[in-house]
């Protein structure tokens, strides 16, 4: 019996996907791709082949059954917050860490993300900064604990000798030199940087100053991001690392999360504040999990490692 699959080359399929993606300004369906294939007939084998290609494409989000959205198209022009802490402000620096990781391509190493001042387009210089490992750990939490040592080694050759879990070690990290910017704006803890994604693919971001007094952080943003992350956790279980969970969270939350910088929280503030999402160990890496779930059934957690609180009582997380 003749193989009914229509023989399109990989290149033909890629061209059809690119064309559909361009026509839809980043968002397109399986049907849109098929429409760009000359003479394509309805064919499950062909459709599955295209869906597999789309699923494997890390520059796309999958939106429901067979709709896909380009990440670059989605994040370009979107704003998010970074909140430098009192240590960074006193040192005149910003630690890249996990700050931008949800909003640019994971191909871009965090300390290679380019930050420019939105007022004059000046690019912030990078400099080496030496600090106690214990002091900087928090800036990397959302990269996942398993990433920290690899990250530090890649960030600076001097870190090659660091040993995981040993206290009192110094690490040299690449940081943004923000001294002038902080001085110009008399930057205080609680103030924020409004970051606009200029280039997702190459990791370029532009920043503006947001004073603490102009921020109106109620619970709306918090609730919307929590709900989005809970959906991500439920839909993908523990398949993603934390940066991926965050990126999907922002995609799921969409309009509720973007557009009003004064209402937003930074990822640092969110993870510190939330009592519904926490970071837990899952096999060999950390993931965000939902506190309302009880993960006992899945056997992946040690009892002390996870939070199985019901909704009826609250407990405090140690950060």
XYZ file of C-alpha atoms in Angstrom:
319
model
C 0.000 0.000 0.000
C 1.300 3.422 -0.906
C 2.434 5.574 2.010
C -0.215 8.283 2.188
C 2.074 10.821 3.831
C 2.609 13.827 1.629
C 6.296 14.231 1.092
C 7.312 17.741 1.996
C 10.960 18.410 2.699
C 12.048 19.749 6.052
C 12.952 22.991 4.314
C 9.459 23.332 2.829
C 7.929 22.819 6.264
C 10.271 25.350 7.870
C 9.443 27.913 5.194
C 5.714 27.350 5.689
C 6.109 27.787 9.463
C 8.119 30.992 9.016
C 5.555 32.365 6.565
C 2.634 31.557 8.893
C 4.496 33.095 11.808
C 5.177 36.303 9.901
C 1.596 36.633 8.669
C 0.263 36.244 12.182
C 2.788 38.676 13.706
C 4.080 35.773 15.773
C 0.815 33.968 16.536
C -0.419 31.299 14.170
C -2.186 27.946 14.073
C -1.439 24.579 12.574
C -4.047 25.416 9.906
C -2.097 28.564 8.992
C 1.000 26.447 8.374
C -0.911 23.956 6.244
C -2.327 26.833 4.210
C 1.235 27.845 3.305
C 2.067 24.366 1.977
C 1.204 24.102 -1.722
C -1.279 21.302 -2.275
C -1.339 20.029 1.309
C -4.353 17.846 2.117
C -5.733 17.007 5.534
C -3.382 14.325 6.788
C -2.784 13.284 10.407
C 0.767 12.139 9.731
C 1.723 15.477 8.201
C -0.065 17.409 10.949
C 1.732 15.470 13.683
C 5.044 16.026 11.966
C 4.450 19.790 11.918
C 3.222 19.815 15.537
C 6.353 17.952 16.643
C 8.527 20.550 14.924
C 6.600 23.387 16.558
C 6.707 21.772 19.991
C 10.467 21.361 19.740
C 10.967 25.024 18.820
C 12.173 26.845 21.919
C 11.383 30.236 20.386
C 7.640 29.474 20.567
C 4.946 29.132 23.214
C 2.131 26.683 22.560
C -1.214 28.259 23.237
C -3.942 25.656 23.632
C -4.425 22.870 21.106
C -2.708 24.013 17.958
C -1.976 27.722 18.256
C 1.607 28.900 18.694
C 3.072 32.266 19.637
C 6.609 33.453 19.037
C 8.416 34.430 22.218
C 10.347 37.268 20.610
C 7.127 38.728 19.222
C 5.378 38.254 22.565
C 8.023 39.787 24.826
C 9.244 42.609 22.585
C 7.969 45.896 23.971
C 6.729 44.308 27.198
C 7.787 45.798 30.528
C 8.797 44.153 33.798
C 10.389 45.330 37.029
C 13.744 44.789 38.696
C 14.093 45.938 42.307
C 17.722 46.496 43.321
C 18.177 45.811 47.039
C 19.962 47.890 49.691
C 23.240 45.970 49.224
C 23.267 46.624 45.466
C 22.311 50.269 45.938
C 25.073 50.806 48.508
C 27.623 49.192 46.156
C 26.356 50.996 43.049
C 25.757 47.725 41.197
C 23.043 45.475 39.819
C 23.657 41.710 39.864
C 22.300 40.123 36.642
C 21.479 36.780 38.272
C 17.928 35.689 37.511
C 16.608 39.208 36.978
C 15.986 39.119 33.212
C 15.921 35.398 32.616
C 12.158 35.039 31.981
C 12.094 37.867 29.450
C 14.888 37.124 26.985
C 16.087 34.048 25.112
C 17.766 31.452 27.316
C 20.512 31.416 24.699
C 21.677 34.734 26.158
C 23.844 34.371 29.249
C 22.440 36.614 32.025
C 25.521 38.821 32.355
C 25.537 39.298 28.569
C 22.127 40.950 28.607
C 22.627 44.548 27.524
C 20.979 47.215 29.670
C 20.584 50.777 28.426
C 19.290 53.901 30.144
C 15.935 54.699 28.513
C 16.544 58.432 28.838
C 19.787 58.670 26.876
C 20.289 55.140 25.470
C 23.673 54.905 27.257
C 24.612 51.277 27.786
C 25.554 50.358 31.354
C 29.107 49.112 31.664
C 29.849 45.747 33.246
C 32.474 45.310 35.935
C 33.891 42.537 38.084
C 32.657 42.451 41.643
C 33.892 40.236 44.443
C 31.444 39.129 47.134
C 30.826 36.353 49.625
C 29.045 33.459 47.978
C 26.443 33.532 50.760
C 25.713 37.205 50.021
C 24.886 36.702 46.352
C 22.992 33.421 46.470
C 19.582 35.151 46.467
C 20.207 36.831 43.123
C 20.403 33.411 41.469
C 17.566 31.557 43.227
C 15.299 31.591 40.202
C 17.941 30.208 37.867
C 17.650 27.024 39.925
C 20.116 25.939 42.597
C 21.672 23.349 40.303
C 22.704 26.132 37.939
C 24.593 28.315 40.389
C 28.046 26.735 40.274
C 27.968 26.300 36.495
C 26.797 29.871 36.153
C 29.576 31.287 38.338
C 32.233 29.275 36.526
C 30.966 30.517 33.167
C 30.678 34.076 34.482
C 34.276 34.406 35.652
C 37.369 32.149 35.428
C 38.319 32.968 39.033
C 35.325 30.975 40.225
C 36.576 27.653 38.902
C 37.784 26.594 42.347
C 34.523 27.226 44.198
C 33.036 24.258 45.995
C 29.296 23.937 46.318
C 28.029 24.171 49.875
C 31.253 25.460 51.428
C 30.640 28.632 53.412
C 32.898 31.660 53.525
C 34.031 31.584 49.905
C 34.410 34.634 47.702
C 33.027 34.697 44.183
C 33.819 37.154 41.423
C 30.783 38.080 39.387
C 30.053 40.327 36.444
C 27.689 43.153 37.453
C 26.177 46.280 35.936
C 27.795 49.493 37.116
C 24.790 51.524 38.244
C 26.545 54.030 40.536
C 25.752 57.111 38.427
C 22.195 56.049 37.721
C 21.486 55.398 41.413
C 23.017 58.753 42.315
C 21.076 60.678 39.662
C 17.783 59.263 40.924
C 18.711 59.164 44.630
C 17.787 55.505 44.405
C 16.300 53.917 47.555
C 15.190 50.394 48.482
C 11.600 50.024 47.224
C 12.350 52.026 44.077
C 12.311 49.961 40.901
C 13.685 49.766 37.387
C 11.024 49.594 34.690
C 12.613 47.335 32.093
C 11.402 47.257 28.500
C 12.393 44.326 26.277
C 13.934 45.799 23.127
C 15.373 42.587 21.681
C 14.376 39.172 23.024
C 16.723 37.197 20.801
C 19.888 39.133 21.669
C 18.935 40.179 25.199
C 18.678 43.971 24.995
C 16.717 45.877 27.618
C 16.049 49.557 28.266
C 15.374 50.861 31.793
C 13.584 53.776 33.456
C 13.378 54.859 37.078
C 10.220 54.197 39.118
C 10.038 55.774 42.576
C 8.656 53.703 45.462
C 6.104 56.447 46.114
C 4.629 56.035 42.628
C 4.151 52.297 43.036
C 0.639 51.028 43.759
C 1.231 47.399 44.529
C -2.039 45.929 45.705
C -2.717 42.220 45.400
C -4.087 42.185 41.848
C -0.804 41.614 40.076
C 0.317 39.142 42.697
C -2.906 37.126 42.349
C -2.757 37.160 38.555
C 0.848 35.943 38.451
C 0.154 33.298 41.093
C -2.825 31.992 39.123
C -0.751 31.907 35.923
C 2.096 30.036 37.634
C -0.341 27.576 39.200
C -1.625 26.788 35.697
C 1.926 26.310 34.437
C 2.752 24.010 37.365
C -0.387 21.986 36.791
C -0.002 21.727 33.024
C 3.686 20.904 32.906
C 4.266 19.245 36.289
C 8.016 19.416 36.956
C 9.148 19.254 33.411
C 10.452 22.831 33.218
C 13.258 24.571 35.052
C 12.331 27.742 36.947
C 13.229 30.287 34.196
C 10.979 28.368 31.807
C 8.160 28.231 34.383
C 8.434 32.006 34.842
C 8.430 32.705 31.084
C 5.298 30.573 30.616
C 3.745 32.259 33.665
C 4.133 35.664 32.016
C 2.741 34.240 28.778
C -0.281 32.709 30.524
C -0.956 35.826 32.600
C -0.564 38.145 29.637
C -2.680 41.290 29.816
C -3.184 41.052 33.571
C 0.588 41.245 34.119
C 1.776 43.837 31.617
C 1.050 47.451 30.846
C 0.909 49.013 34.310
C 4.443 49.064 35.754
C 3.283 50.831 38.921
C 1.159 47.790 39.810
C 3.796 45.158 39.104
C 6.115 43.305 41.437
C 9.610 42.241 40.476
C 10.247 38.490 40.462
C 12.366 39.005 43.604
C 9.517 40.713 45.424
C 7.014 38.136 44.243
C 8.968 35.097 45.409
C 9.721 36.756 48.751
C 6.109 37.725 49.307
C 4.116 34.788 48.014
C 2.802 32.077 50.285
C 1.218 30.126 47.441
C 4.241 29.341 45.286
C 7.531 28.012 46.582
C 10.854 26.685 45.404
C 11.270 22.968 46.086
C 13.753 20.256 45.188
C 12.546 17.832 42.582
C 15.004 15.007 41.939
C 18.145 16.866 40.830
C 16.848 20.384 40.341
C 14.654 23.027 41.923
C 11.244 23.968 40.566
C 8.412 26.248 41.537
C 5.601 24.286 43.127
C 2.187 25.226 44.371
C 1.607 25.133 48.123
C -1.994 24.108 47.697
C -1.014 20.806 46.118
C 0.019 17.814 48.115
C 2.788 16.111 46.218
C 2.991 13.002 48.417
C 1.358 10.884 45.765
C 4.111 11.537 43.301
C 6.919 10.338 45.485
C 9.302 13.000 44.220
C 9.605 14.862 47.487
C 11.087 14.155 50.847
C 8.634 15.042 53.533
C 10.635 17.960 54.870
C 11.277 19.363 51.431
C 7.817 20.244 50.378
C 4.914 22.180 51.534
C 1.685 20.276 51.802
C -0.278 22.936 53.568
C -3.958 22.929 52.843
C -5.526 26.269 52.081
C -6.996 26.476 55.556
C -3.776 27.427 57.312
C -0.683 29.409 56.512
C 2.870 28.758 57.448
C 5.887 30.939 57.036
C 8.551 30.159 54.499
C 12.137 30.813 55.386
C 14.027 32.723 52.758
